GROMACS .gro file of N, CA and C in nm:
model
  405
    1MET      N    1   4.080  -0.901  -2.813
    1MET     CA    2   3.954  -0.964  -2.733
    1MET      C    3   3.882  -0.836  -2.703
    2THR      N    4   3.929  -0.731  -2.653
    2THR     CA    5   3.848  -0.621  -2.627
    2THR      C    6   3.780  -0.570  -2.740
    3THR      N    7   3.832  -0.579  -2.870
    3THR     CA    8   3.781  -0.505  -2.977
    3THR      C    9   3.639  -0.590  -3.028
    4TRP      N   10   3.656  -0.751  -2.993
    4TRP     CA   11   3.537  -0.822  -3.020
    4TRP      C   12   3.430  -0.777  -2.924
    5ILE      N   13   3.482  -0.776  -2.784
    5ILE     CA   14   3.354  -0.742  -2.694
    5ILE      C   15   3.300  -0.610  -2.719
    6ARG      N   16   3.375  -0.493  -2.758
    6ARG     CA   17   3.319  -0.386  -2.804
    6ARG      C   18   3.220  -0.408  -2.927
    7LEU      N   19   3.264  -0.465  -3.018
    7LEU     CA   20   3.185  -0.497  -3.160
    7LEU      C   21   3.051  -0.564  -3.122
    8ALA      N   22   3.079  -0.675  -3.020
    8ALA     CA   23   2.958  -0.742  -2.986
    8ALA      C   24   2.859  -0.652  -2.937
    9THR      N   25   2.920  -0.581  -2.819
    9THR     CA   26   2.822  -0.480  -2.752
    9THR      C   27   2.760  -0.374  -2.835
   10LEU      N   28   2.836  -0.329  -2.932
   10LEU     CA   29   2.777  -0.214  -3.021
   10LEU      C   30   2.652  -0.304  -3.113
   11LEU      N   31   2.687  -0.398  -3.175
   11LEU     CA   32   2.579  -0.473  -3.246
   11LEU      C   33   2.464  -0.498  -3.166
   12TRP      N   34   2.484  -0.541  -3.054
   12TRP     CA   35   2.379  -0.599  -2.946
   12TRP      C   36   2.267  -0.477  -2.926
   13SER      N   37   2.358  -0.364  -2.898
   13SER     CA   38   2.252  -0.235  -2.843
   13SER      C   39   2.209  -0.200  -2.968
   14ALA      N   40   2.264  -0.185  -3.083
   14ALA     CA   41   2.188  -0.153  -3.212
   14ALA      C   42   2.074  -0.232  -3.251
   15ALA      N   43   2.064  -0.370  -3.206
   15ALA     CA   44   1.949  -0.451  -3.241
   15ALA      C   45   1.837  -0.424  -3.171
   16LEU      N   46   1.855  -0.376  -3.036
   16LEU     CA   47   1.736  -0.346  -2.940
   16LEU      C   48   1.698  -0.215  -2.986
   17PRO      N   49   1.560  -0.196  -2.968
   17PRO     CA   50   1.490  -0.075  -2.957
   17PRO      C   51   1.531   0.018  -2.846
   18PRO      N   52   1.524   0.127  -2.864
   18PRO     CA   53   1.551   0.236  -2.747
   18PRO      C   54   1.474   0.193  -2.648
   19ARG      N   55   1.541   0.198  -2.523
   19ARG     CA   56   1.456   0.192  -2.390
   19ARG      C   57   1.343   0.275  -2.358
   20SER      N   58   1.344   0.408  -2.422
   20SER     CA   59   1.236   0.494  -2.418
   20SER      C   60   1.110   0.439  -2.482
   21LEU      N   61   1.136   0.371  -2.586
   21LEU     CA   62   1.038   0.302  -2.682
   21LEU      C   63   0.950   0.183  -2.594
   22ILE      N   64   1.027   0.113  -2.537
   22ILE     CA   65   1.005  -0.001  -2.481
   22ILE      C   66   0.935   0.050  -2.341
   23TRP      N   67   0.945   0.162  -2.277
   23TRP     CA   68   0.871   0.196  -2.158
   23TRP      C   69   0.767   0.266  -2.196
   24SER      N   70   0.757   0.317  -2.344
   24SER     CA   71   0.631   0.385  -2.390
   24SER      C   72   0.524   0.261  -2.429
   25ALA      N   73   0.585   0.175  -2.488
   25ALA     CA   74   0.490   0.063  -2.502
   25ALA      C   75   0.442  -0.004  -2.399
   26ALA      N   76   0.509  -0.019  -2.291
   26ALA     CA   77   0.477  -0.089  -2.149
   26ALA      C   78   0.347  -0.006  -2.093
   27LEU      N   79   0.386   0.156  -2.101
   27LEU     CA   80   0.296   0.241  -2.046
   27LEU      C   81   0.155   0.246  -2.122
   28VAL      N   82   0.163   0.228  -2.257
   28VAL     CA   83   0.042   0.226  -2.335
   28VAL      C   84  -0.051   0.096  -2.296
   29PHE      N   85   0.044  -0.005  -2.296
   29PHE     CA   86  -0.037  -0.132  -2.260
   29PHE      C   87  -0.096  -0.135  -2.118
   30ALA      N   88  -0.033  -0.075  -2.036
   30ALA     CA   89  -0.069  -0.078  -1.894
   30ALA      C   90  -0.192  -0.003  -1.883
   31ALA      N   91  -0.200   0.131  -1.961
   31ALA     CA   92  -0.314   0.212  -1.952
   31ALA      C   93  -0.438   0.151  -2.012
   32ALA      N   94  -0.418   0.064  -2.118
   32ALA     CA   95  -0.535   0.014  -2.204
   32ALA      C   96  -0.567  -0.118  -2.131
   33TRP      N   97  -0.507  -0.179  -2.034
   33TRP     CA   98  -0.528  -0.292  -1.982
   33TRP      C   99  -0.669  -0.292  -1.920
   34PRO      N  100  -0.724  -0.201  -1.853
   34PRO     CA  101  -0.861  -0.204  -1.803
   34PRO      C  102  -0.955  -0.224  -1.888
   35LEU      N  103  -0.932  -0.144  -1.995
   35LEU     CA  104  -1.042  -0.151  -2.112
   35LEU      C  105  -1.038  -0.298  -2.182
   36LEU      N  106  -0.910  -0.356  -2.201
   36LEU     CA  107  -0.908  -0.486  -2.252
   36LEU      C  108  -0.967  -0.593  -2.163
   37ALA      N  109  -0.934  -0.566  -2.019
   37ALA     CA  110  -0.984  -0.679  -1.928
   37ALA      C  111  -1.131  -0.675  -1.910
   38ASN      N  112  -1.199  -0.565  -1.954
   38ASN     CA  113  -1.325  -0.556  -1.916
   38ASN      C  114  -1.395  -0.602  -2.050
   39ALA      N  115  -1.331  -0.615  -2.169
   39ALA     CA  116  -1.397  -0.652  -2.303
   39ALA      C  117  -1.419  -0.801  -2.310
   40ARG      N  118  -1.555  -0.823  -2.341
   40ARG     CA  119  -1.575  -0.987  -2.337
   40ARG      C  120  -1.657  -1.022  -2.450
   41ASN      N  121  -1.639  -1.121  -2.510
   41ASN     CA  122  -1.730  -1.161  -2.632
   41ASN      C  123  -1.831  -1.275  -2.571
   42VAL      N  124  -1.946  -1.238  -2.588
   42VAL     CA  125  -2.047  -1.329  -2.544
   42VAL      C  126  -2.151  -1.384  -2.649
   43PRO      N  127  -2.171  -1.503  -2.681
   43PRO     CA  128  -2.267  -1.538  -2.788
   43PRO      C  129  -2.424  -1.475  -2.728
   44GLN      N  130  -2.485  -1.442  -2.837
   44GLN     CA  131  -2.623  -1.387  -2.812
   44GLN      C  132  -2.689  -1.500  -2.765
   45TRP      N  133  -2.782  -1.467  -2.666
   45TRP     CA  134  -2.905  -1.560  -2.601
   45TRP      C  135  -2.813  -1.649  -2.490
   46SER      N  136  -2.673  -1.623  -2.459
   46SER     CA  137  -2.595  -1.684  -2.351
   46SER      C  138  -2.576  -1.610  -2.239
   47VAL      N  139  -2.567  -1.656  -2.127
   47VAL     CA  140  -2.551  -1.576  -1.992
   47VAL      C  141  -2.398  -1.515  -1.996
   48HIS      N  142  -2.392  -1.380  -1.957
   48HIS     CA  143  -2.264  -1.327  -1.926
   48HIS      C  144  -2.278  -1.296  -1.766
   49GLU      N  145  -2.188  -1.332  -1.697
   49GLU     CA  146  -2.187  -1.303  -1.549
   49GLU      C  147  -2.075  -1.240  -1.500
   50ILE      N  148  -2.093  -1.120  -1.424
   50ILE     CA  149  -2.022  -1.032  -1.369
   50ILE      C  150  -1.997  -1.054  -1.203
   51THR      N  151  -1.876  -1.071  -1.154
   51THR     CA  152  -1.871  -1.103  -1.015
   51THR      C  153  -1.804  -0.964  -0.956
   52LEU      N  154  -1.872  -0.930  -0.853
   52LEU     CA  155  -1.833  -0.816  -0.768
   52LEU      C  156  -1.789  -0.844  -0.619
   53THR      N  157  -1.715  -0.793  -0.558
   53THR     CA  158  -1.679  -0.821  -0.429
   53THR      C  159  -1.706  -0.687  -0.345
   54ALA      N  160  -1.779  -0.678  -0.249
   54ALA     CA  161  -1.806  -0.592  -0.151
   54ALA      C  162  -1.673  -0.552  -0.077
   55VAL      N  163  -1.661  -0.415  -0.055
   55VAL     CA  164  -1.559  -0.359   0.025
   55VAL      C  165  -1.605  -0.334   0.160
   56GLU      N  166  -1.753  -0.307   0.176
   56GLU     CA  167  -1.803  -0.281   0.291
   56GLU      C  168  -1.865  -0.386   0.368
   57SER      N  169  -1.880  -0.421   0.478
   57SER     CA  170  -1.928  -0.543   0.545
   57SER      C  171  -2.109  -0.489   0.575
   58HIS      N  172  -2.176  -0.571   0.519
   58HIS     CA  173  -2.312  -0.539   0.531
   58HIS      C  174  -2.371  -0.643   0.610
   59LYS      N  175  -2.464  -0.589   0.716
   59LYS     CA  176  -2.511  -0.674   0.828
   59LYS      C  177  -2.603  -0.766   0.765
   60ASN      N  178  -2.687  -0.743   0.677
   60ASN     CA  179  -2.783  -0.859   0.601
   60ASN      C  180  -2.755  -0.831   0.432
   61PRO      N  181  -2.659  -0.875   0.369
   61PRO     CA  182  -2.653  -0.823   0.241
   61PRO      C  183  -2.741  -0.862   0.131
   62TYR      N  184  -2.838  -0.969   0.204
   62TYR     CA  185  -2.937  -1.025   0.109
   62TYR      C  186  -3.036  -0.919   0.098
   63THR      N  187  -3.081  -0.863   0.196
   63THR     CA  188  -3.192  -0.758   0.205
   63THR      C  189  -3.136  -0.613   0.202
   64ASP      N  190  -3.008  -0.591   0.247
   64ASP     CA  191  -2.982  -0.453   0.266
   64ASP      C  192  -2.903  -0.388   0.155
   65VAL      N  193  -2.879  -0.464   0.067
   65VAL     CA  194  -2.790  -0.414  -0.053
   65VAL      C  195  -2.885  -0.424  -0.186
   66THR      N  196  -2.890  -0.326  -0.263
   66THR     CA  197  -2.940  -0.341  -0.414
   66THR      C  198  -2.824  -0.303  -0.505
   67VAL      N  199  -2.803  -0.396  -0.614
   67VAL     CA  200  -2.698  -0.380  -0.688
   67VAL      C  201  -2.792  -0.376  -0.837
   68THR      N  202  -2.770  -0.287  -0.905
   68THR     CA  203  -2.835  -0.250  -1.027
   68THR      C  204  -2.729  -0.218  -1.121
   69ALA      N  205  -2.758  -0.315  -1.262
   69ALA     CA  206  -2.677  -0.277  -1.370
   69ALA      C  207  -2.763  -0.241  -1.486
   70THR      N  208  -2.703  -0.138  -1.549
   70THR     CA  209  -2.772  -0.087  -1.683
   70THR      C  210  -2.682  -0.125  -1.794
   71PHE      N  211  -2.753  -0.203  -1.884
   71PHE     CA  212  -2.678  -0.237  -2.023
   71PHE      C  213  -2.741  -0.171  -2.135
   72ASN      N  214  -2.652  -0.084  -2.210
   72ASN     CA  215  -2.680  -0.020  -2.313
   72ASN      C  216  -2.632  -0.076  -2.451
   73GLY      N  217  -2.742  -0.119  -2.541
   73GLY     CA  218  -2.693  -0.192  -2.662
   73GLY      C  219  -2.716  -0.138  -2.791
   74PRO      N  220  -2.709  -0.205  -2.888
   74PRO     CA  221  -2.737  -0.167  -3.016
   74PRO      C  222  -2.870  -0.100  -3.051
   75GLY      N  223  -2.871  -0.012  -3.123
   75GLY     CA  224  -3.007   0.042  -3.165
   75GLY      C  225  -3.078   0.103  -3.058
   76GLY      N  226  -2.990   0.138  -2.950
   76GLY     CA  227  -3.032   0.228  -2.810
   76GLY      C  228  -3.117   0.147  -2.725
   77ALA      N  229  -3.108   0.013  -2.738
   77ALA     CA  230  -3.154  -0.068  -2.639
   77ALA      C  231  -3.099  -0.040  -2.509
   78VAL      N  232  -3.193  -0.038  -2.411
   78VAL     CA  233  -3.139  -0.040  -2.267
   78VAL      C  234  -3.219  -0.128  -2.182
   79LYS      N  235  -3.119  -0.215  -2.111
   79LYS     CA  236  -3.183  -0.318  -2.022
   79LYS      C  237  -3.130  -0.301  -1.896
   80THR      N  238  -3.204  -0.324  -1.781
   80THR     CA  239  -3.176  -0.304  -1.645
   80THR      C  240  -3.185  -0.423  -1.564
   81VAL      N  241  -3.083  -0.488  -1.489
   81VAL     CA  242  -3.096  -0.615  -1.437
   81VAL      C  243  -3.060  -0.581  -1.290
   82LYS      N  244  -3.114  -0.646  -1.205
   82LYS     CA  245  -3.077  -0.669  -1.070
   82LYS      C  246  -2.958  -0.755  -1.018
   83GLY      N  247  -2.870  -0.723  -0.950
   83GLY     CA  248  -2.777  -0.835  -0.911
   83GLY      C  249  -2.832  -0.885  -0.786
   84PHE      N  250  -2.739  -0.980  -0.745
   84PHE     CA  251  -2.789  -1.069  -0.637
   84PHE      C  252  -2.656  -1.099  -0.541
   85TRP      N  253  -2.676  -1.112  -0.403
   85TRP     CA  254  -2.568  -1.148  -0.317
   85TRP      C  255  -2.526  -1.305  -0.324
   86ASP      N  256  -2.415  -1.324  -0.336
   86ASP     CA  257  -2.380  -1.486  -0.364
   86ASP      C  258  -2.284  -1.536  -0.246
   87GLY      N  259  -2.307  -1.471  -0.124
   87GLY     CA  260  -2.249  -1.534  -0.030
   87GLY      C  261  -2.119  -1.454   0.027
   88GLY      N  262  -2.083  -1.458   0.140
   88GLY     CA  263  -1.955  -1.360   0.188
   88GLY      C  264  -1.980  -1.215   0.131
   89GLN      N  265  -1.856  -1.187   0.061
   89GLN     CA  266  -1.861  -1.040  -0.002
   89GLN      C  267  -1.912  -1.040  -0.145
   90ALA      N  268  -1.939  -1.164  -0.191
   90ALA     CA  269  -1.975  -1.163  -0.314
   90ALA      C  270  -2.092  -1.141  -0.386
   91PHE      N  271  -2.124  -1.051  -0.487
   91PHE     CA  272  -2.248  -1.027  -0.552
   91PHE      C  273  -2.231  -1.036  -0.713
   92LYS      N  274  -2.319  -1.082  -0.760
   92LYS     CA  275  -2.328  -1.137  -0.919
   92LYS      C  276  -2.421  -1.039  -0.997
   93VAL      N  277  -2.400  -1.020  -1.118
   93VAL     CA  278  -2.505  -0.979  -1.215
   93VAL      C  279  -2.482  -1.053  -1.323
   94ARG      N  280  -2.599  -1.104  -1.379
   94ARG     CA  281  -2.619  -1.201  -1.491
   94ARG      C  282  -2.695  -1.125  -1.607
   95PHE      N  283  -2.654  -1.124  -1.716
   95PHE     CA  284  -2.716  -1.040  -1.826
   95PHE      C  285  -2.696  -1.157  -1.959
   96THR      N  286  -2.825  -1.159  -2.035
   96THR     CA  287  -2.830  -1.252  -2.169
   96THR      C  288  -2.836  -1.121  -2.272
   97PRO      N  289  -2.735  -1.111  -2.368
   97PRO     CA  290  -2.777  -1.017  -2.463
   97PRO      C  291  -2.878  -1.072  -2.566
   98ASP      N  292  -2.971  -0.985  -2.609
   98ASP     CA  293  -3.068  -1.018  -2.700
   98ASP      C  294  -3.077  -0.964  -2.857
   99GLN      N  295  -2.947  -0.895  -2.868
   99GLN     CA  296  -2.922  -0.850  -2.980
   99GLN      C  297  -2.758  -0.865  -3.000
  100ILE      N  298  -2.734  -0.886  -3.116
  100ILE     CA  299  -2.569  -0.904  -3.162
  100ILE      C  300  -2.524  -0.761  -3.178
  101GLY      N  301  -2.410  -0.739  -3.097
  101GLY     CA  302  -2.327  -0.596  -3.130
  101GLY      C  303  -2.278  -0.549  -2.982
  102ALA      N  304  -2.222  -0.444  -2.961
  102ALA     CA  305  -2.146  -0.393  -2.829
  102ALA      C  306  -2.249  -0.362  -2.747
  103TRP      N  307  -2.234  -0.409  -2.616
  103TRP     CA  308  -2.297  -0.347  -2.517
  103TRP      C  309  -2.255  -0.283  -2.396
  104THR      N  310  -2.261  -0.178  -2.372
  104THR     CA  311  -2.191  -0.108  -2.237
  104THR      C  312  -2.283  -0.126  -2.127
  105TYR      N  313  -2.183  -0.139  -2.005
  105TYR     CA  314  -2.266  -0.146  -1.885
  105TYR      C  315  -2.210  -0.064  -1.775
  106SER      N  316  -2.295  -0.022  -1.686
  106SER     CA  317  -2.256   0.044  -1.563
  106SER      C  318  -2.318  -0.023  -1.438
  107ILE      N  319  -2.247  -0.045  -1.342
  107ILE     CA  320  -2.304  -0.102  -1.208
  107ILE      C  321  -2.298  -0.024  -1.110
  108ALA      N  322  -2.406  -0.030  -0.992
  108ALA     CA  323  -2.384   0.065  -0.900
  108ALA      C  324  -2.476  -0.002  -0.788
  109ALA      N  325  -2.453   0.034  -0.663
  109ALA     CA  326  -2.515  -0.033  -0.543
  109ALA      C  327  -2.582   0.089  -0.452
  110SER      N  328  -2.663   0.030  -0.383
  110SER     CA  329  -2.730   0.123  -0.274
  110SER      C  330  -2.734   0.039  -0.146
  111PRO      N  331  -2.684   0.069  -0.053
  111PRO     CA  332  -2.581   0.173  -0.037
  111PRO      C  333  -2.455   0.157  -0.097
  112ALA      N  334  -2.411   0.287  -0.122
  112ALA     CA  335  -2.289   0.293  -0.193
  112ALA      C  336  -2.191   0.196  -0.145
  113ASP      N  337  -2.105   0.150  -0.220
  113ASP     CA  338  -2.002   0.042  -0.206
  113ASP      C  339  -1.908   0.035  -0.308
  114ALA      N  340  -1.758   0.074  -0.281
  114ALA     CA  341  -1.682   0.098  -0.400
  114ALA      C  342  -1.622  -0.031  -0.456
  115GLY      N  343  -1.662  -0.141  -0.396
  115GLY     CA  344  -1.652  -0.276  -0.447
  115GLY      C  345  -1.763  -0.335  -0.547
  116LEU      N  346  -1.876  -0.231  -0.547
  116LEU     CA  347  -1.974  -0.278  -0.609
  116LEU      C  348  -2.026  -0.187  -0.743
  117ILE      N  349  -1.907  -0.105  -0.781
  117ILE     CA  350  -1.907  -0.010  -0.878
  117ILE      C  351  -1.851  -0.065  -0.979
  118ALA      N  352  -1.894  -0.074  -1.118
  118ALA     CA  353  -1.817  -0.144  -1.230
  118ALA      C  354  -1.875  -0.110  -1.360
  119SER      N  355  -1.783  -0.107  -1.476
  119SER     CA  356  -1.854  -0.058  -1.595
  119SER      C  357  -1.764  -0.113  -1.705
  120GLY      N  358  -1.798  -0.161  -1.815
  120GLY     CA  359  -1.732  -0.212  -1.896
  120GLY      C  360  -1.808  -0.252  -2.037
  121THR      N  361  -1.756  -0.318  -2.120
  121THR     CA  362  -1.831  -0.350  -2.249
  121THR      C  363  -1.818  -0.502  -2.284
  122ILE      N  364  -1.938  -0.558  -2.340
  122ILE     CA  365  -1.920  -0.689  -2.385
  122ILE      C  366  -1.969  -0.676  -2.549
  123THR      N  367  -1.933  -0.776  -2.615
  123THR     CA  368  -1.981  -0.776  -2.754
  123THR      C  369  -2.062  -0.917  -2.776
  124ALA      N  370  -2.188  -0.888  -2.811
  124ALA     CA  371  -2.266  -1.012  -2.826
  124ALA      C  372  -2.243  -1.042  -2.972
  125THR      N  373  -2.211  -1.181  -2.991
  125THR     CA  374  -2.155  -1.238  -3.126
  125THR      C  375  -2.281  -1.332  -3.161
  126ALA      N  376  -2.276  -1.381  -3.283
  126ALA     CA  377  -2.359  -1.503  -3.356
  126ALA      C  378  -2.385  -1.595  -3.219
  127PRO      N  379  -2.512  -1.639  -3.208
  127PRO     CA  380  -2.547  -1.727  -3.110
  127PRO      C  381  -2.491  -1.879  -3.127
  128VAL      N  382  -2.485  -1.935  -2.997
  128VAL     CA  383  -2.454  -2.090  -3.019
  128VAL      C  384  -2.557  -2.151  -3.078
  129ALA      N  385  -2.516  -2.255  -3.176
  129ALA     CA  386  -2.610  -2.346  -3.229
  129ALA      C  387  -2.716  -2.406  -3.143
  130GLY      N  388  -2.830  -2.379  -3.173
  130GLY     CA  389  -2.956  -2.428  -3.072
  130GLY      C  390  -2.993  -2.326  -2.977
  131ASN      N  391  -2.944  -2.217  -2.961
  131ASN     CA  392  -2.971  -2.115  -2.866
  131ASN      C  393  -3.081  -2.028  -2.946
  132HIS      N  394  -3.188  -2.013  -2.936
  132HIS     CA  395  -3.279  -1.935  -3.027
  132HIS      C  396  -3.351  -1.834  -2.947
  133GLY      N  397  -3.337  -1.789  -2.820
  133GLY     CA  398  -3.378  -1.702  -2.750
  133GLY      C  399  -3.464  -1.729  -2.639
  134PHE      N  400  -3.539  -1.645  -2.576
  134PHE     CA  401  -3.637  -1.687  -2.459
  134PHE      C  402  -3.768  -1.710  -2.518
  135LEU      N  403  -3.832  -1.805  -2.443
  135LEU     CA  404  -3.956  -1.861  -2.439
  135LEU      C  405  -4.054  -1.772  -2.381
   0.00000   0.00000   0.00000
């Protein structure tokens, strides 16, 4: 009986990858997660919304806080959009890509607030049927 247990244990451990390999893969995935989490596909001419949560309490967030997002797109395109207060500690930025391709963005606020700083990438894909742009 002990021989069978030893044989089963040996076969089981040989079938599994070494623990260092498992931990290495987990570490790589964990390090890449912020980049993966911030990557989004958005059809051209569709609205992409980014929600931010302020860390600081602002007396009147509607008038006292300015959130600005800069989007850098294909062919050197640069678009700057203002964010807005959405109640409580929430602020939003809405962006509609007008060109297909990768867009990187950075968001900052004045006065500075750690919760209102963000960056990431969106990829504008082919437009949804019927979306032809702005009037």
